[in-house]
Amino acid sequence: MLKFGRGICYSGYRENQSPITKVYPTYQEIYEDLKILEGQFEYLRMYDPYDHAQTVLKVIRDYRLNFKVMLGVEPRGEISNPNCPWGGLHSDEEIEFNKVNNFRQLDLLAKLANEYQDIIFAVAVGNENTSEWHHNLMPAERIAEHVLYLKKMVKVPVTFCEGAFAWNKHCQAVAKAVDFISIHSYPLWLKIKLDDAVKATIQDYNETIKTYPKKQVIFTEFGWATSSTGQMNVEDTNELAQVKYLTQIDKWAKNNEVTMFLFEAFDEPWKGSNNPLEPEKHWGVYNVDRTPKLYYRQKGMK
């Protein structure tokens, strides 16, 4: 059973930085970010085991910062997905390469988990890869195979991060394999009105624990964007709405001792389309310049 605590998803890419261009946050920038977050959160979640995450782990160890990390991988697609509008098609050659390379990623993840046993408290074999819209689509049975493979190499719990709907629809094989279930809940993407959003997130949790009563369930993503181009209810994508949703959810999580990872710490301008209002760029509770949004300004954070 994982100990209850507050978590946040951390990706430290600033202006003109991106994993696509391989321009990564510096050691000093990461230290500055983590000092902002330290004391507010016990847990960090990161999505791949490469350069950025490795520097984060080094900073935490060097400065003895009070964080535990969930580290994951992003497996590459083993199924072509014509339903994905941003590149879900893979050639047979690419799929065969991905099948091999996905295990190499797991090997690297295991290496880091064993090297940083004092910091990494759990590992994840993927992120939403069984959702029908995903560009790196994976069969649920293959995800379960990855879980079992990783379990043989690490001493920490192994999970998979996926939307609550997918867990309750087709992830039974994965649920059987993982040590705990990690769900995501995004009322905004479903165009659920702000007044009903908290209820919808709690319902995602209740339905999942009903489906899997013998497994611990945590949230590895929930959040509220502060900008939108129309994919969401535009009138609800602002800082006041973010404050209302997060305040109510935080209270519920504390009262029920449900660990939840807030998505996310800082806005990331590299994400999504070139439109500056693109919601993918604006999930942070801090702006990209590291100034706090209203949710933390009202708490007196700097």
GROMACS .gro file of C-alpha atoms in nm:
model
  302
    1MET     CA    1   0.000   0.000   0.000
    2LEU     CA    2   0.143   0.335  -0.105
    3LYS     CA    3   0.156   0.596   0.168
    4PHE     CA    4  -0.083   0.887   0.117
    5GLY     CA    5   0.080   1.206  -0.008
    6ARG     CA    6   0.043   1.495  -0.249
    7GLY     CA    7   0.192   1.441  -0.593
    8ILE     CA    8   0.258   1.655  -0.899
    9CYS     CA    9   0.359   1.581  -1.257
   10TYR     CA   10   0.686   1.755  -1.334
   11SER     CA   11   0.828   1.843  -1.673
   12GLY     CA   12   1.067   2.135  -1.655
   13TYR     CA   13   1.080   2.251  -2.018
   14ARG     CA   14   1.095   2.629  -2.044
   15GLU     CA   15   1.076   2.866  -2.341
   16ASN     CA   16   1.280   2.733  -2.634
   17GLN     CA   17   1.330   2.397  -2.465
   18SER     CA   18   1.171   2.072  -2.580
   19PRO     CA   19   1.232   1.697  -2.580
   20ILE     CA   20   1.173   1.715  -2.956
   21THR     CA   21   1.467   1.950  -3.013
   22LYS     CA   22   1.661   1.783  -2.729
   23VAL     CA   23   1.716   2.116  -2.556
   24TYR     CA   24   1.676   2.019  -2.193
   25PRO     CA   25   1.642   2.214  -1.868
   26THR     CA   26   1.977   2.269  -1.702
   27TYR     CA   27   2.084   2.130  -1.366
   28GLN     CA   28   2.041   2.476  -1.210
   29GLU     CA   29   1.696   2.530  -1.365
   30ILE     CA   30   1.578   2.195  -1.232
   31TYR     CA   31   1.708   2.279  -0.886
   32GLU     CA   32   1.517   2.610  -0.896
   33ASP     CA   33   1.199   2.428  -1.001
   34LEU     CA   34   1.226   2.167  -0.729
   35LYS     CA   35   1.283   2.430  -0.462
   36ILE     CA   36   0.955   2.589  -0.572
   37LEU     CA   37   0.773   2.257  -0.534
   38GLU     CA   38   0.948   2.127  -0.223
   39GLY     CA   39   0.726   2.140   0.083
   40GLN     CA   40   0.409   2.147  -0.125
   41PHE     CA   41   0.438   1.795  -0.268
   42GLU     CA   42   0.592   1.471  -0.151
   43TYR     CA   43   0.576   1.289  -0.484
   44LEU     CA   44   0.689   1.378  -0.837
   45ARG     CA   45   0.587   1.196  -1.152
   46MET     CA   46   0.803   1.193  -1.466
   47TYR     CA   47   0.728   1.027  -1.797
   48ASP     CA   48   1.051   0.885  -1.942
   49PRO     CA   49   1.391   0.768  -1.815
   50TYR     CA   50   1.610   0.986  -2.035
   51ASP     CA   51   1.823   1.300  -1.997
   52HIS     CA   52   1.577   1.528  -1.818
   53ALA     CA   53   1.465   1.269  -1.564
   54GLN     CA   54   1.820   1.154  -1.500
   55THR     CA   55   1.924   1.510  -1.416
   56VAL     CA   56   1.622   1.547  -1.187
   57LEU     CA   57   1.722   1.234  -0.996
   58LYS     CA   58   2.077   1.364  -0.962
   59VAL     CA   59   1.959   1.702  -0.831
   60ILE     CA   60   1.732   1.536  -0.574
   61ARG     CA   61   2.015   1.317  -0.451
   62ASP     CA   62   2.283   1.587  -0.456
   63TYR     CA   63   2.072   1.832  -0.255
   64ARG     CA   64   1.888   1.569  -0.049
   65LEU     CA   65   1.555   1.715  -0.151
   66ASN     CA   66   1.243   1.570   0.007
   67PHE     CA   67   1.088   1.403  -0.298
   68LYS     CA   68   1.002   1.052  -0.403
   69VAL     CA   69   0.966   0.993  -0.778
   70MET     CA   70   0.740   0.780  -0.993
   71LEU     CA   71   0.932   0.725  -1.315
   72GLY     CA   72   0.780   0.590  -1.634
   73VAL     CA   73   0.839   0.508  -1.998
   74GLU     CA   74   0.657   0.601  -2.317
   75PRO     CA   75   0.637   0.281  -2.522
   76ARG     CA   76   0.626   0.326  -2.898
   77GLY     CA   77   0.324   0.202  -3.086
   78GLU     CA   78   0.288  -0.168  -3.155
   79ILE     CA   79  -0.044  -0.117  -3.334
   80SER     CA   80  -0.122   0.128  -3.614
   81ASN     CA   81  -0.398   0.362  -3.508
   82PRO     CA   82  -0.589   0.531  -3.795
   83ASN     CA   83  -0.813   0.697  -3.534
   84CYS     CA   84  -0.527   0.921  -3.420
   85PRO     CA   85  -0.518   1.250  -3.617
   86TRP     CA   86  -0.159   1.335  -3.522
   87GLY     CA   87   0.042   1.036  -3.640
   88GLY     CA   88  -0.078   0.696  -3.526
   89LEU     CA   89   0.023   0.497  -3.834
   90HIS     CA   90   0.331   0.272  -3.814
   91SER     CA   91   0.488   0.056  -4.081
   92ASP     CA   92   0.546  -0.313  -4.017
   93GLU     CA   93   0.917  -0.239  -3.987
   94GLU     CA   94   0.854   0.036  -3.732
   95ILE     CA   95   0.631  -0.189  -3.526
   96GLU     CA   96   0.893  -0.464  -3.517
   97PHE     CA   97   1.157  -0.212  -3.412
   98ASN     CA   98   0.926  -0.068  -3.146
   99LYS     CA   99   0.861  -0.411  -2.998
  100VAL     CA  100   1.232  -0.457  -2.936
  101ASN     CA  101   1.306  -0.099  -2.831
  102ASN     CA  102   1.020  -0.093  -2.581
  103PHE     CA  103   1.196  -0.364  -2.382
  104ARG     CA  104   1.521  -0.166  -2.400
  105GLN     CA  105   1.338   0.126  -2.240
  106LEU     CA  106   1.217  -0.102  -1.963
  107ASP     CA  107   1.574  -0.219  -1.907
  108LEU     CA  108   1.688   0.143  -1.865
  109LEU     CA  109   1.397   0.216  -1.632
  110ALA     CA  110   1.489  -0.084  -1.419
  111LYS     CA  111   1.853   0.027  -1.408
  112LEU     CA  112   1.754   0.370  -1.276
  113ALA     CA  113   1.502   0.227  -1.030
  114ASN     CA  114   1.774   0.008  -0.882
  115GLU     CA  115   2.035   0.284  -0.884
  116TYR     CA  116   1.801   0.533  -0.715
  117GLN     CA  117   1.614   0.306  -0.476
  118ASP     CA  118   1.620   0.584  -0.217
  119ILE     CA  119   1.428   0.817  -0.451
  120ILE     CA  120   1.221   0.616  -0.701
  121PHE     CA  121   0.922   0.472  -0.517
  122ALA     CA  122   0.736   0.327  -0.817
  123VAL     CA  123   0.773   0.274  -1.191
  124ALA     CA  124   0.515   0.293  -1.472
  125VAL     CA  125   0.520   0.099  -1.799
  126GLY     CA  126   0.328   0.355  -2.003
  127ASN     CA  127   0.090   0.647  -2.020
  128GLU     CA  128  -0.258   0.615  -2.175
  129ASN     CA  129  -0.128   0.375  -2.441
  130THR     CA  130  -0.447   0.168  -2.456
  131SER     CA  131  -0.672   0.468  -2.525
  132GLU     CA  132  -0.824   0.458  -2.872
  133TRP     CA  133  -0.693   0.804  -2.967
  134HIS     CA  134  -0.328   0.739  -2.874
  135HIS     CA  135  -0.054   0.765  -3.137
  136ASN     CA  136   0.152   0.498  -2.959
  137LEU     CA  137  -0.125   0.243  -2.923
  138MET     CA  138  -0.054  -0.081  -2.737
  139PRO     CA  139  -0.268  -0.389  -2.671
  140ALA     CA  140  -0.363  -0.416  -2.305
  141GLU     CA  141  -0.221  -0.767  -2.297
  142ARG     CA  142   0.115  -0.634  -2.416
  143ILE     CA  143   0.115  -0.372  -2.140
  144ALA     CA  144   0.051  -0.651  -1.889
  145GLU     CA  145   0.347  -0.841  -2.034
  146HIS     CA  146   0.565  -0.533  -1.984
  147VAL     CA  147   0.451  -0.508  -1.622
  148LEU     CA  148   0.550  -0.866  -1.550
  149TYR     CA  149   0.884  -0.821  -1.729
  150LEU     CA  150   0.968  -0.513  -1.523
  151LYS     CA  151   0.859  -0.672  -1.196
  152LYS     CA  152   1.134  -0.931  -1.234
  153MET     CA  153   1.400  -0.658  -1.237
  154VAL     CA  154   1.293  -0.403  -0.974
  155LYS     CA  155   1.212  -0.396  -0.604
  156VAL     CA  156   0.956  -0.114  -0.624
  157PRO     CA  157   0.586  -0.135  -0.719
  158VAL     CA  158   0.498  -0.136  -1.090
  159THR     CA  159   0.194   0.037  -1.237
  160PHE     CA  160   0.043   0.162  -1.563
  161CYS     CA  161  -0.115   0.506  -1.602
  162GLU     CA  162  -0.439   0.529  -1.797
  163GLY     CA  163  -0.774   0.704  -1.810
  164ALA     CA  164  -1.040   0.574  -1.573
  165PHE     CA  165  -1.268   0.488  -1.866
  166ALA     CA  166  -1.005   0.260  -2.022
  167TRP     CA  167  -0.931   0.087  -1.691
  168ASN     CA  168  -1.296   0.004  -1.649
  169LYS     CA  169  -1.348  -0.098  -2.011
  170HIS     CA  170  -1.055  -0.309  -2.130
  171CYS     CA  171  -0.758  -0.310  -1.889
  172GLN     CA  172  -0.848  -0.615  -1.682
  173ALA     CA  173  -0.529  -0.800  -1.780
  174VAL     CA  174  -0.321  -0.497  -1.684
  175ALA     CA  175  -0.504  -0.458  -1.353
  176LYS     CA  176  -0.424  -0.816  -1.263
  177ALA     CA  177  -0.053  -0.759  -1.327
  178VAL     CA  178   0.010  -0.419  -1.165
  179ASP     CA  179   0.076  -0.355  -0.797
  180PHE     CA  180  -0.164  -0.061  -0.792
  181ILE     CA  181  -0.392   0.113  -1.042
  182SER     CA  182  -0.315   0.465  -1.165
  183ILE     CA  183  -0.609   0.653  -1.316
  184HIS     CA  184  -0.649   0.984  -1.498
  185SER     CA  185  -0.953   1.210  -1.484
  186TYR     CA  186  -1.011   1.511  -1.709
  187PRO     CA  187  -1.364   1.654  -1.696
  188LEU     CA  188  -1.247   1.944  -1.914
  189TRP     CA  189  -1.171   1.719  -2.211
  190LEU     CA  190  -1.521   1.571  -2.180
  191LYS     CA  191  -1.671   1.923  -2.175
  192ILE     CA  192  -1.821   1.862  -1.834
  193LYS     CA  193  -1.921   2.191  -1.679
  194LEU     CA  194  -1.716   2.328  -1.391
  195ASP     CA  195  -1.998   2.283  -1.139
  196ASP     CA  196  -2.011   1.911  -1.218
  197ALA     CA  197  -1.638   1.848  -1.262
  198VAL     CA  198  -1.549   1.748  -0.907
  199LYS     CA  199  -1.836   1.502  -0.897
  200ALA     CA  200  -1.717   1.350  -1.226
  201THR     CA  201  -1.362   1.301  -1.097
  202ILE     CA  202  -1.484   1.138  -0.776
  203GLN     CA  203  -1.711   0.915  -0.984
  204ASP     CA  204  -1.409   0.801  -1.187
  205TYR     CA  205  -1.246   0.691  -0.862
  206ASN     CA  206  -1.555   0.521  -0.722
  207GLU     CA  207  -1.621   0.326  -1.041
  208THR     CA  208  -1.261   0.206  -1.055
  209ILE     CA  209  -1.246   0.084  -0.694
  210LYS     CA  210  -1.577  -0.091  -0.756
  211THR     CA  211  -1.431  -0.267  -1.062
  212TYR     CA  212  -1.106  -0.355  -0.883
  213PRO     CA  213  -1.186  -0.377  -0.510
  214LYS     CA  214  -0.865  -0.563  -0.426
  215LYS     CA  215  -0.631  -0.302  -0.576
  216GLN     CA  216  -0.521   0.035  -0.442
  217VAL     CA  217  -0.627   0.313  -0.681
  218ILE     CA  218  -0.451   0.648  -0.709
  219PHE     CA  219  -0.471   0.936  -0.956
  220THR     CA  220  -0.157   0.993  -1.162
  221GLU     CA  221  -0.318   1.278  -1.354
  222PHE     CA  222  -0.594   1.526  -1.282
  223GLY     CA  223  -0.595   1.897  -1.344
  224TRP     CA  224  -0.750   2.205  -1.496
  225ALA     CA  225  -0.621   2.404  -1.795
  226THR     CA  226  -0.632   2.783  -1.790
  227SER     CA  227  -0.663   2.836  -2.167
  228SER     CA  228  -0.844   2.670  -2.456
  229THR     CA  229  -0.907   2.707  -2.828
  230GLY     CA  230  -1.249   2.542  -2.826
  231GLN     CA  231  -1.179   2.175  -2.757
  232MET     CA  232  -1.316   2.250  -2.410
  233ASN     CA  233  -1.575   2.481  -2.258
  234VAL     CA  234  -1.381   2.803  -2.314
  235GLU     CA  235  -1.570   2.988  -2.043
  236ASP     CA  236  -1.436   2.739  -1.787
  237THR     CA  237  -1.069   2.746  -1.888
  238ASN     CA  238  -0.933   3.021  -1.666
  239GLU     CA  239  -0.750   3.063  -1.337
  240LEU     CA  240  -1.063   3.115  -1.128
  241ALA     CA  241  -1.205   2.786  -1.253
  242GLN     CA  242  -0.872   2.614  -1.186
  243VAL     CA  243  -0.881   2.740  -0.827
  244LYS     CA  244  -1.236   2.617  -0.771
  245TYR     CA  245  -1.178   2.268  -0.912
  246LEU     CA  246  -0.839   2.207  -0.752
  247THR     CA  247  -0.943   2.341  -0.411
  248GLN     CA  248  -1.243   2.109  -0.392
  249ILE     CA  249  -1.053   1.806  -0.520
  250ASP     CA  250  -0.763   1.868  -0.283
  251LYS     CA  251  -1.004   1.875   0.011
  252TRP     CA  252  -1.167   1.549  -0.102
  253ALA     CA  253  -0.827   1.380  -0.149
  254LYS     CA  254  -0.713   1.477   0.202
  255ASN     CA  255  -1.039   1.369   0.363
  256ASN     CA  256  -1.028   1.032   0.187
  257GLU     CA  257  -0.647   0.990   0.185
  258VAL     CA  258  -0.635   0.932  -0.189
  259THR     CA  259  -0.297   1.009  -0.343
  260MET     CA  260  -0.335   1.233  -0.647
  261PHE     CA  261  -0.076   1.369  -0.890
  262LEU     CA  262  -0.172   1.714  -1.010
  263PHE     CA  263  -0.113   1.774  -1.379
  264GLU     CA  264   0.097   1.975  -1.383
  265ALA     CA  265   0.358   2.196  -1.218
  266PHE     CA  266   0.456   2.441  -1.495
  267ASP     CA  267   0.309   2.547  -1.829
  268GLU     CA  268   0.492   2.392  -2.125
  269PRO     CA  269   0.494   2.608  -2.440
  270TRP     CA  270   0.648   2.335  -2.658
  271LYS     CA  271   0.336   2.121  -2.642
  272GLY     CA  272   0.045   2.102  -2.884
  273SER     CA  273  -0.020   2.328  -3.181
  274ASN     CA  274   0.136   2.665  -3.261
  275ASN     CA  275  -0.171   2.843  -3.127
  276PRO     CA  276  -0.063   3.019  -2.803
  277LEU     CA  277  -0.405   2.942  -2.650
  278GLU     CA  278  -0.359   2.566  -2.707
  279PRO     CA  279  -0.472   2.398  -2.381
  280GLU     CA  280  -0.183   2.150  -2.382
  281LYS     CA  281   0.043   2.446  -2.307
  282HIS     CA  282  -0.156   2.569  -2.006
  283TRP     CA  283  -0.215   2.295  -1.747
  284GLY     CA  284   0.041   2.426  -1.502
  285VAL     CA  285  -0.031   2.582  -1.165
  286TYR     CA  286   0.273   2.797  -1.241
  287ASN     CA  287   0.334   2.993  -1.561
  288VAL     CA  288   0.630   2.906  -1.780
  289ASP     CA  289   0.821   3.199  -1.624
  290ARG     CA  290   0.769   3.028  -1.286
  291THR     CA  291   0.531   3.290  -1.149
  292PRO     CA  292   0.238   3.130  -0.966
  293LYS     CA  293  -0.111   3.126  -1.110
  294LEU     CA  294  -0.402   3.229  -0.890
  295TYR     CA  295  -0.425   2.888  -0.721
  296TYR     CA  296  -0.088   2.946  -0.556
  297ARG     CA  297  -0.091   3.326  -0.544
  298GLN     CA  298  -0.383   3.309  -0.303
  299LYS     CA  299  -0.178   3.072  -0.088
  300GLY     CA  300   0.097   3.332  -0.068
  301MET     CA  301   0.341   3.133  -0.282
  302LYS     CA  302   0.608   3.310  -0.485
   0.00000   0.00000   0.00000
